[in-house]
Every structure is written in C-alpha cells, then in structure tokens.
C-alpha cells in the first residue's frame, strides 16, 4: 500500500507569508507526528496526534505554528507570518498505534523562506 | 535531559570497507535505541532497533548492540556498498509513548 505522502515537496515563501503543509498518513494509522529538520540536523519533534486529538504540542516553536487533524486522517501544519528561521524540512510520520517506536516517515516538505 | 550524540561526518569509505558509526546516549532508565537511515530524496526509514541491554539489532548486514555500561549503540557493517550511501540517525525513546529523540545524523558516502 501507499506510504506517508506530503505536499508540497518544496515550498518557497516570502517572509511574512502564511504556508500550509499537508500530510497524508498511512491508512488506518492512529498516530501522526510532525518534525522539523534543520539543515545538517536530526528531526526535532513538533507535535503529536492520536486520531483527531492533539495530545502533545510541546515542540511547536511559537504560536505562529498550528497543526490540525480534524477527521483523524489527513493533517495540516500551518505556519503564519513565516520567518527565515522557519526554513527547514518538515517531516510527517505515522504509526499504527500509540507507540512512537515504529514510525513511517514521509519524504518531507522543504520550506525556504526568503 | 535525554540526548543522543553521534560521530561527526561526513564519512567516506571505499566499497567493501568496514563501517563503524559511533552513537552514545544520555537517558535515565532503559530507553529503546534505534538507527534510522535517510537515502537521498527519501524519508527516514527504520534500519534496526534494540529494546534492552545487550540486545543486538540487525538488518541488511548492519548491526548494533545496546551497551548499557557504555551507554552506546554503535552501528557496524562488515562490507559497505555504494548503495549504503545515506545519512544515518541514531535515536532513542524512553517509553513507547514518549517522543523520539534523534541524533544529528552522520552522512556516509561509499565510493566504488
């Protein structure tokens, strides 16, 4: 079956623009995670959903970052008033249950803020 | 807090050479340990894992042993191939329901 997909794959935004990044998890996967990966660094946790409930948003760097998963499947990460420091690859991952050990990652969205 | 440290890259090896990528961790208790691999243009994939001390994870010729006494989980492969060129991430999770902590990654290039 299909893996985790993300769109767009690349996004260039002018500073101050709002962006929306989409994640389609593997069908039936309960848990969904967002990560931010800066150049040359490992992924850093942003937020976690179990079905439609956002159980942990402790990694969101500011209130400009907002994530939702209204029907417990597709998720959107929104960044308002983008800043240059938001430039990174945003990764989405899903897992079949609550356990965070085995996650399947999407290819990521590379965001460049000019 | 919990953290993962990896050897700095990039690492460049000739085909069929022996590979070691060092990983050490800081965590209380008994975390589970992982190696993920990121091939160019692709998402991270779980390569192997170990959930308790002295466990050995293995996959695709790669191995890593969970060493509690040295808080290490070094990745090894006896004979690397060009297709192993990728970025390798060491990671830990304290319990199944905690967030995964990733190391900074080590880039490996294997030349023919």
PDB file of C-alpha atoms in Angstrom:
ATOM      1  CA  UNK A   1       0.000   0.000   0.000  1.00  0.00           C
ATOM      2  CA  UNK A   2       0.920   3.654  -0.197  1.00  0.00           C
ATOM      3  CA  UNK A   3       3.249   5.132   2.348  1.00  0.00           C
ATOM      4  CA  UNK A   4       3.082   8.516   4.029  1.00  0.00           C
ATOM      5  CA  UNK A   5       2.825  11.299   1.495  1.00  0.00           C
ATOM      6  CA  UNK A   6       3.434  15.005   1.932  1.00  0.00           C
ATOM      7  CA  UNK A   7       2.688  18.002  -0.218  1.00  0.00           C
ATOM      8  CA  UNK A   8       4.052  20.185  -1.498  1.00  0.00           C
ATOM      9  CA  UNK A   9       7.518  18.688  -1.665  1.00  0.00           C
ATOM     10  CA  UNK A  10       9.088  22.128  -1.979  1.00  0.00           C
ATOM     11  CA  UNK A  11       7.768  25.492  -0.925  1.00  0.00           C
ATOM     12  CA  UNK A  12       9.321  28.906  -1.304  1.00  0.00           C
ATOM     13  CA  UNK A  13       7.676  31.663   0.706  1.00  0.00           C
ATOM     14  CA  UNK A  14       8.391  35.325   1.209  1.00  0.00           C
ATOM     15  CA  UNK A  15       8.933  36.394   4.761  1.00  0.00           C
ATOM     16  CA  UNK A  16       5.585  37.184   6.345  1.00  0.00           C
ATOM     17  CA  UNK A  17       3.534  34.819   4.175  1.00  0.00           C
ATOM     18  CA  UNK A  18       1.416  32.045   5.620  1.00  0.00           C
ATOM     19  CA  UNK A  19       2.053  28.466   4.470  1.00  0.00           C
ATOM     20  CA  UNK A  20       0.159  25.190   4.831  1.00  0.00           C
ATOM     21  CA  UNK A  21       1.851  21.822   4.633  1.00  0.00           C
ATOM     22  CA  UNK A  22      -0.163  18.666   4.127  1.00  0.00           C
ATOM     23  CA  UNK A  23       0.422  15.131   5.363  1.00  0.00           C
ATOM     24  CA  UNK A  24      -1.450  12.008   4.252  1.00  0.00           C
ATOM     25  CA  UNK A  25      -0.613   9.209   6.701  1.00  0.00           C
ATOM     26  CA  UNK A  26      -0.846   5.518   6.012  1.00  0.00           C
ATOM     27  CA  UNK A  27      -4.494   4.499   6.020  1.00  0.00           C
ATOM     28  CA  UNK A  28      -5.631   3.331   9.434  1.00  0.00           C
ATOM     29  CA  UNK A  29      -2.666   4.706  11.323  1.00  0.00           C
ATOM     30  CA  UNK A  30      -3.816   6.154  14.617  1.00  0.00           C
ATOM     31  CA  UNK A  31      -0.806   8.282  15.462  1.00  0.00           C
ATOM     32  CA  UNK A  32       0.621  11.140  13.449  1.00  0.00           C
ATOM     33  CA  UNK A  33       3.744  13.188  14.186  1.00  0.00           C
ATOM     34  CA  UNK A  34       5.291  16.340  12.797  1.00  0.00           C
ATOM     35  CA  UNK A  35       9.012  17.066  12.963  1.00  0.00           C
ATOM     36  CA  UNK A  36      11.216  19.957  11.918  1.00  0.00           C
ATOM     37  CA  UNK A  37      14.618  19.080  10.473  1.00  0.00           C
ATOM     38  CA  UNK A  38      17.088  21.908  10.089  1.00  0.00           C
ATOM     39  CA  UNK A  39      19.943  21.538   7.617  1.00  0.00           C
ATOM     40  CA  UNK A  40      22.518  19.090   8.910  1.00  0.00           C
ATOM     41  CA  UNK A  41      20.484  18.217  11.994  1.00  0.00           C
ATOM     42  CA  UNK A  42      18.269  15.402  13.130  1.00  0.00           C
ATOM     43  CA  UNK A  43      14.491  15.745  13.197  1.00  0.00           C
ATOM     44  CA  UNK A  44      13.060  17.596  16.173  1.00  0.00           C
ATOM     45  CA  UNK A  45       9.591  16.804  17.472  1.00  0.00           C
ATOM     46  CA  UNK A  46       6.897  19.393  16.903  1.00  0.00           C
ATOM     47  CA  UNK A  47       3.550  17.804  17.709  1.00  0.00           C
ATOM     48  CA  UNK A  48       1.646  14.524  18.015  1.00  0.00           C
ATOM     49  CA  UNK A  49      -1.917  13.463  17.229  1.00  0.00           C
ATOM     50  CA  UNK A  50      -3.782  10.390  18.275  1.00  0.00           C
ATOM     51  CA  UNK A  51      -6.670  10.241  15.834  1.00  0.00           C
ATOM     52  CA  UNK A  52      -8.039  13.797  15.787  1.00  0.00           C
ATOM     53  CA  UNK A  53      -6.784  14.695  19.257  1.00  0.00           C
ATOM     54  CA  UNK A  54      -3.597  16.727  19.534  1.00  0.00           C
ATOM     55  CA  UNK A  55      -2.043  15.162  22.600  1.00  0.00           C
ATOM     56  CA  UNK A  56       1.318  16.893  22.596  1.00  0.00           C
ATOM     57  CA  UNK A  57       2.258  20.193  21.030  1.00  0.00           C
ATOM     58  CA  UNK A  58       5.200  20.939  23.260  1.00  0.00           C
ATOM     59  CA  UNK A  59       7.650  21.105  20.342  1.00  0.00           C
ATOM     60  CA  UNK A  60       5.900  23.863  18.393  1.00  0.00           C
ATOM     61  CA  UNK A  61       8.429  26.729  18.457  1.00  0.00           C
ATOM     62  CA  UNK A  62       5.947  29.595  18.624  1.00  0.00           C
ATOM     63  CA  UNK A  63       2.276  30.436  18.397  1.00  0.00           C
ATOM     64  CA  UNK A  64       2.795  31.039  14.669  1.00  0.00           C
ATOM     65  CA  UNK A  65       2.792  27.245  14.265  1.00  0.00           C
ATOM     66  CA  UNK A  66      -0.527  25.457  14.249  1.00  0.00           C
ATOM     67  CA  UNK A  67      -1.415  21.860  13.363  1.00  0.00           C
ATOM     68  CA  UNK A  68      -4.717  20.097  12.914  1.00  0.00           C
ATOM     69  CA  UNK A  69      -6.090  16.695  12.024  1.00  0.00           C
ATOM     70  CA  UNK A  70      -9.838  17.267  12.065  1.00  0.00           C
ATOM     71  CA  UNK A  71     -11.022  13.856  10.861  1.00  0.00           C
ATOM     72  CA  UNK A  72      -8.225  11.761  12.261  1.00  0.00           C
ATOM     73  CA  UNK A  73      -6.505  11.137   8.937  1.00  0.00           C
ATOM     74  CA  UNK A  74      -5.002  13.980   6.871  1.00  0.00           C
ATOM     75  CA  UNK A  75      -3.108  16.594   8.854  1.00  0.00           C
ATOM     76  CA  UNK A  76      -2.078  20.145   8.046  1.00  0.00           C
ATOM     77  CA  UNK A  77       0.757  22.094   9.597  1.00  0.00           C
ATOM     78  CA  UNK A  78       0.250  25.825   9.203  1.00  0.00           C
ATOM     79  CA  UNK A  79       2.909  28.445   9.749  1.00  0.00           C
ATOM     80  CA  UNK A  80       1.743  32.027   9.953  1.00  0.00           C
ATOM     81  CA  UNK A  81       3.884  35.068   9.173  1.00  0.00           C
ATOM     82  CA  UNK A  82       6.855  32.916   8.155  1.00  0.00           C
ATOM     83  CA  UNK A  83      10.338  33.946   9.231  1.00  0.00           C
ATOM     84  CA  UNK A  84      13.694  32.978   7.751  1.00  0.00           C
ATOM     85  CA  UNK A  85      14.430  30.754  10.732  1.00  0.00           C
ATOM     86  CA  UNK A  86      11.417  28.630   9.742  1.00  0.00           C
ATOM     87  CA  UNK A  87      13.370  27.373   6.709  1.00  0.00           C
ATOM     88  CA  UNK A  88      13.740  23.621   7.214  1.00  0.00           C
ATOM     89  CA  UNK A  89      12.408  20.280   6.090  1.00  0.00           C
ATOM     90  CA  UNK A  90       9.114  19.419   7.755  1.00  0.00           C
ATOM     91  CA  UNK A  91       8.615  15.704   8.218  1.00  0.00           C
ATOM     92  CA  UNK A  92       5.419  13.851   8.908  1.00  0.00           C
ATOM     93  CA  UNK A  93       5.307  10.322  10.297  1.00  0.00           C
ATOM     94  CA  UNK A  94       2.537   7.934  11.254  1.00  0.00           C
ATOM     95  CA  UNK A  95       2.318   4.769  13.284  1.00  0.00           C
ATOM     96  CA  UNK A  96      -0.330   2.125  13.592  1.00  0.00           C
ATOM     97  CA  UNK A  97      -0.949   2.619  17.297  1.00  0.00           C
ATOM     98  CA  UNK A  98       0.007   4.868  20.166  1.00  0.00           C
ATOM     99  CA  UNK A  99       3.526   3.531  20.335  1.00  0.00           C
ATOM    100  CA  UNK A 100       6.007   6.015  18.974  1.00  0.00           C
ATOM    101  CA  UNK A 101       8.706   3.457  18.455  1.00  0.00           C
ATOM    102  CA  UNK A 102       7.914   2.410  14.918  1.00  0.00           C
ATOM    103  CA  UNK A 103       7.039   5.377  12.780  1.00  0.00           C
ATOM    104  CA  UNK A 104       6.801   5.530   8.992  1.00  0.00           C
ATOM    105  CA  UNK A 105       8.101   8.785   7.601  1.00  0.00           C
ATOM    106  CA  UNK A 106       7.045  10.782   4.598  1.00  0.00           C
ATOM    107  CA  UNK A 107       9.590  12.366   2.239  1.00  0.00           C
ATOM    108  CA  UNK A 108       9.190  15.770   3.825  1.00  0.00           C
ATOM    109  CA  UNK A 109       8.389  19.276   2.643  1.00  0.00           C
ATOM    110  CA  UNK A 110      11.387  21.531   2.156  1.00  0.00           C
ATOM    111  CA  UNK A 111      10.412  25.085   3.120  1.00  0.00           C
ATOM    112  CA  UNK A 112      12.588  28.018   2.145  1.00  0.00           C
ATOM    113  CA  UNK A 113      11.636  31.429   3.494  1.00  0.00           C
ATOM    114  CA  UNK A 114      13.240  34.339   1.666  1.00  0.00           C
TER     115      UNK A 114
ATOM    116  CA  UNK B   1      17.534  15.671  29.645  1.00  0.00           C
ATOM    117  CA  UNK B   2      17.666  12.857  27.131  1.00  0.00           C
ATOM    118  CA  UNK B   3      20.069  13.247  24.231  1.00  0.00           C
ATOM    119  CA  UNK B   4      21.923  11.375  21.507  1.00  0.00           C
ATOM    120  CA  UNK B   5      25.424  12.091  20.258  1.00  0.00           C
ATOM    121  CA  UNK B   6      26.865  10.742  17.015  1.00  0.00           C
ATOM    122  CA  UNK B   7      30.250  10.887  15.402  1.00  0.00           C
ATOM    123  CA  UNK B   8      30.579  13.786  13.016  1.00  0.00           C
ATOM    124  CA  UNK B   9      30.573  13.186   9.323  1.00  0.00           C
ATOM    125  CA  UNK B  10      30.875  13.078   6.512  1.00  0.00           C
ATOM    126  CA  UNK B  11      32.334   9.614   6.447  1.00  0.00           C
ATOM    127  CA  UNK B  12      33.806   8.470   3.138  1.00  0.00           C
ATOM    128  CA  UNK B  13      34.682   4.812   2.583  1.00  0.00           C
ATOM    129  CA  UNK B  14      35.658   2.640  -0.313  1.00  0.00           C
ATOM    130  CA  UNK B  15      33.335  -0.170  -1.318  1.00  0.00           C
ATOM    131  CA  UNK B  16      33.754  -3.319   0.831  1.00  0.00           C
ATOM    132  CA  UNK B  17      35.340  -1.370   3.697  1.00  0.00           C
ATOM    133  CA  UNK B  18      34.266  -1.893   7.315  1.00  0.00           C
ATOM    134  CA  UNK B  19      31.896   0.707   8.736  1.00  0.00           C
ATOM    135  CA  UNK B  20      31.509   1.947  12.278  1.00  0.00           C
ATOM    136  CA  UNK B  21      29.358   4.939  13.195  1.00  0.00           C
ATOM    137  CA  UNK B  22      29.553   5.761  16.883  1.00  0.00           C
ATOM    138  CA  UNK B  23      26.483   6.666  18.906  1.00  0.00           C
ATOM    139  CA  UNK B  24      26.239   7.410  22.615  1.00  0.00           C
ATOM    140  CA  UNK B  25      23.191   8.457  24.569  1.00  0.00           C
ATOM    141  CA  UNK B  26      22.142  10.130  27.789  1.00  0.00           C
ATOM    142  CA  UNK B  27      18.907   8.970  29.360  1.00  0.00           C
ATOM    143  CA  UNK B  28      17.551   7.760  32.652  1.00  0.00           C
ATOM    144  CA  UNK B  29      16.217   4.252  32.891  1.00  0.00           C
ATOM    145  CA  UNK B  30      16.238   1.868  29.969  1.00  0.00           C
ATOM    146  CA  UNK B  31      15.375   3.548  26.693  1.00  0.00           C
ATOM    147  CA  UNK B  32      14.859   1.767  23.400  1.00  0.00           C
ATOM    148  CA  UNK B  33      17.502   2.579  20.805  1.00  0.00           C
ATOM    149  CA  UNK B  34      17.214   2.890  17.036  1.00  0.00           C
ATOM    150  CA  UNK B  35      19.113   3.522  13.869  1.00  0.00           C
ATOM    151  CA  UNK B  36      17.252   5.259  11.057  1.00  0.00           C
ATOM    152  CA  UNK B  37      18.560   5.749   7.525  1.00  0.00           C
ATOM    153  CA  UNK B  38      17.694   8.541   5.092  1.00  0.00           C
ATOM    154  CA  UNK B  39      18.546   7.853   1.470  1.00  0.00           C
ATOM    155  CA  UNK B  40      18.818  10.853  -0.859  1.00  0.00           C
ATOM    156  CA  UNK B  41      15.385  12.261  -1.656  1.00  0.00           C
ATOM    157  CA  UNK B  42      13.563   9.798   0.590  1.00  0.00           C
ATOM    158  CA  UNK B  43      12.028   9.788   4.047  1.00  0.00           C
ATOM    159  CA  UNK B  44      13.634   8.284   7.121  1.00  0.00           C
ATOM    160  CA  UNK B  45      13.387   4.519   7.404  1.00  0.00           C
ATOM    161  CA  UNK B  46      13.880   2.428  10.494  1.00  0.00           C
ATOM    162  CA  UNK B  47      17.030   0.359   9.957  1.00  0.00           C
ATOM    163  CA  UNK B  48      17.216  -1.546  13.234  1.00  0.00           C
ATOM    164  CA  UNK B  49      16.351  -1.318  16.899  1.00  0.00           C
ATOM    165  CA  UNK B  50      17.144  -2.778  20.312  1.00  0.00           C
ATOM    166  CA  UNK B  51      14.898  -2.518  23.335  1.00  0.00           C
ATOM    167  CA  UNK B  52      17.041  -3.746  26.206  1.00  0.00           C
ATOM    168  CA  UNK B  53      20.631  -4.029  27.326  1.00  0.00           C
ATOM    169  CA  UNK B  54      22.824  -6.475  25.369  1.00  0.00           C
ATOM    170  CA  UNK B  55      20.218  -6.809  22.606  1.00  0.00           C
ATOM    171  CA  UNK B  56      21.643  -6.780  19.106  1.00  0.00           C
ATOM    172  CA  UNK B  57      19.607  -5.224  16.334  1.00  0.00           C
ATOM    173  CA  UNK B  58      20.407  -6.262  12.773  1.00  0.00           C
ATOM    174  CA  UNK B  59      19.123  -5.615   9.273  1.00  0.00           C
ATOM    175  CA  UNK B  60      20.580  -5.523   5.744  1.00  0.00           C
ATOM    176  CA  UNK B  61      24.018  -6.503   7.046  1.00  0.00           C
ATOM    177  CA  UNK B  62      24.054  -3.701   9.629  1.00  0.00           C
ATOM    178  CA  UNK B  63      24.312  -4.463  13.339  1.00  0.00           C
ATOM    179  CA  UNK B  64      24.259  -2.508  16.579  1.00  0.00           C
ATOM    180  CA  UNK B  65      24.477  -3.758  20.170  1.00  0.00           C
ATOM    181  CA  UNK B  66      22.822  -1.976  23.099  1.00  0.00           C
ATOM    182  CA  UNK B  67      25.609  -1.406  25.649  1.00  0.00           C
ATOM    183  CA  UNK B  68      24.203  -0.127  28.904  1.00  0.00           C
ATOM    184  CA  UNK B  69      27.598   0.065  30.626  1.00  0.00           C
ATOM    185  CA  UNK B  70      28.991   2.435  27.999  1.00  0.00           C
ATOM    186  CA  UNK B  71      25.617   3.996  27.023  1.00  0.00           C
ATOM    187  CA  UNK B  72      26.422   3.235  23.390  1.00  0.00           C
ATOM    188  CA  UNK B  73      24.746   1.816  20.306  1.00  0.00           C
ATOM    189  CA  UNK B  74      27.399   1.861  17.593  1.00  0.00           C
ATOM    190  CA  UNK B  75      26.367   0.928  14.046  1.00  0.00           C
ATOM    191  CA  UNK B  76      28.577  -1.525  12.152  1.00  0.00           C
ATOM    192  CA  UNK B  77      28.679  -3.211   8.776  1.00  0.00           C
ATOM    193  CA  UNK B  78      31.380  -5.553   7.598  1.00  0.00           C
ATOM    194  CA  UNK B  79      31.395  -4.613   3.915  1.00  0.00           C
ATOM    195  CA  UNK B  80      29.702  -1.448   2.700  1.00  0.00           C
ATOM    196  CA  UNK B  81      28.270  -0.946  -0.773  1.00  0.00           C
ATOM    197  CA  UNK B  82      27.752   2.163  -2.855  1.00  0.00           C
ATOM    198  CA  UNK B  83      24.010   1.781  -2.215  1.00  0.00           C
ATOM    199  CA  UNK B  84      24.622   2.298   1.524  1.00  0.00           C
ATOM    200  CA  UNK B  85      25.412   5.957   0.879  1.00  0.00           C
ATOM    201  CA  UNK B  86      22.920   7.843   3.034  1.00  0.00           C
ATOM    202  CA  UNK B  87      22.531   9.768   6.276  1.00  0.00           C
ATOM    203  CA  UNK B  88      22.276   7.620   9.402  1.00  0.00           C
ATOM    204  CA  UNK B  89      20.476   8.793  12.542  1.00  0.00           C
ATOM    205  CA  UNK B  90      20.775   7.259  15.978  1.00  0.00           C
ATOM    206  CA  UNK B  91      17.688   7.760  18.142  1.00  0.00           C
ATOM    207  CA  UNK B  92      16.158   6.822  21.467  1.00  0.00           C
ATOM    208  CA  UNK B  93      12.774   6.712  23.106  1.00  0.00           C
ATOM    209  CA  UNK B  94      12.304   6.304  26.838  1.00  0.00           C
ATOM    210  CA  UNK B  95       8.999   4.501  26.629  1.00  0.00           C
ATOM    211  CA  UNK B  96       6.733   3.631  23.751  1.00  0.00           C
ATOM    212  CA  UNK B  97       4.658   6.700  24.448  1.00  0.00           C
ATOM    213  CA  UNK B  98       7.441   9.262  24.692  1.00  0.00           C
ATOM    214  CA  UNK B  99       8.755  11.353  21.836  1.00  0.00           C
ATOM    215  CA  UNK B 100      11.678  10.025  19.818  1.00  0.00           C
ATOM    216  CA  UNK B 101      14.953  11.898  20.324  1.00  0.00           C
ATOM    217  CA  UNK B 102      17.221  11.908  17.261  1.00  0.00           C
ATOM    218  CA  UNK B 103      20.933  12.493  16.982  1.00  0.00           C
ATOM    219  CA  UNK B 104      22.290  14.988  14.427  1.00  0.00           C
ATOM    220  CA  UNK B 105      22.944  12.343  11.767  1.00  0.00           C
ATOM    221  CA  UNK B 106      26.111  11.055  10.117  1.00  0.00           C
ATOM    222  CA  UNK B 107      26.491  11.262   6.359  1.00  0.00           C
ATOM    223  CA  UNK B 108      28.107   8.247   4.699  1.00  0.00           C
ATOM    224  CA  UNK B 109      29.482   8.221   1.169  1.00  0.00           C
ATOM    225  CA  UNK B 110      30.720   4.952  -0.304  1.00  0.00           C
ATOM    226  CA  UNK B 111      32.874   5.246  -3.405  1.00  0.00           C
ATOM    227  CA  UNK B 112      33.459   2.435  -5.907  1.00  0.00           C
TER     228      UNK B 112
END
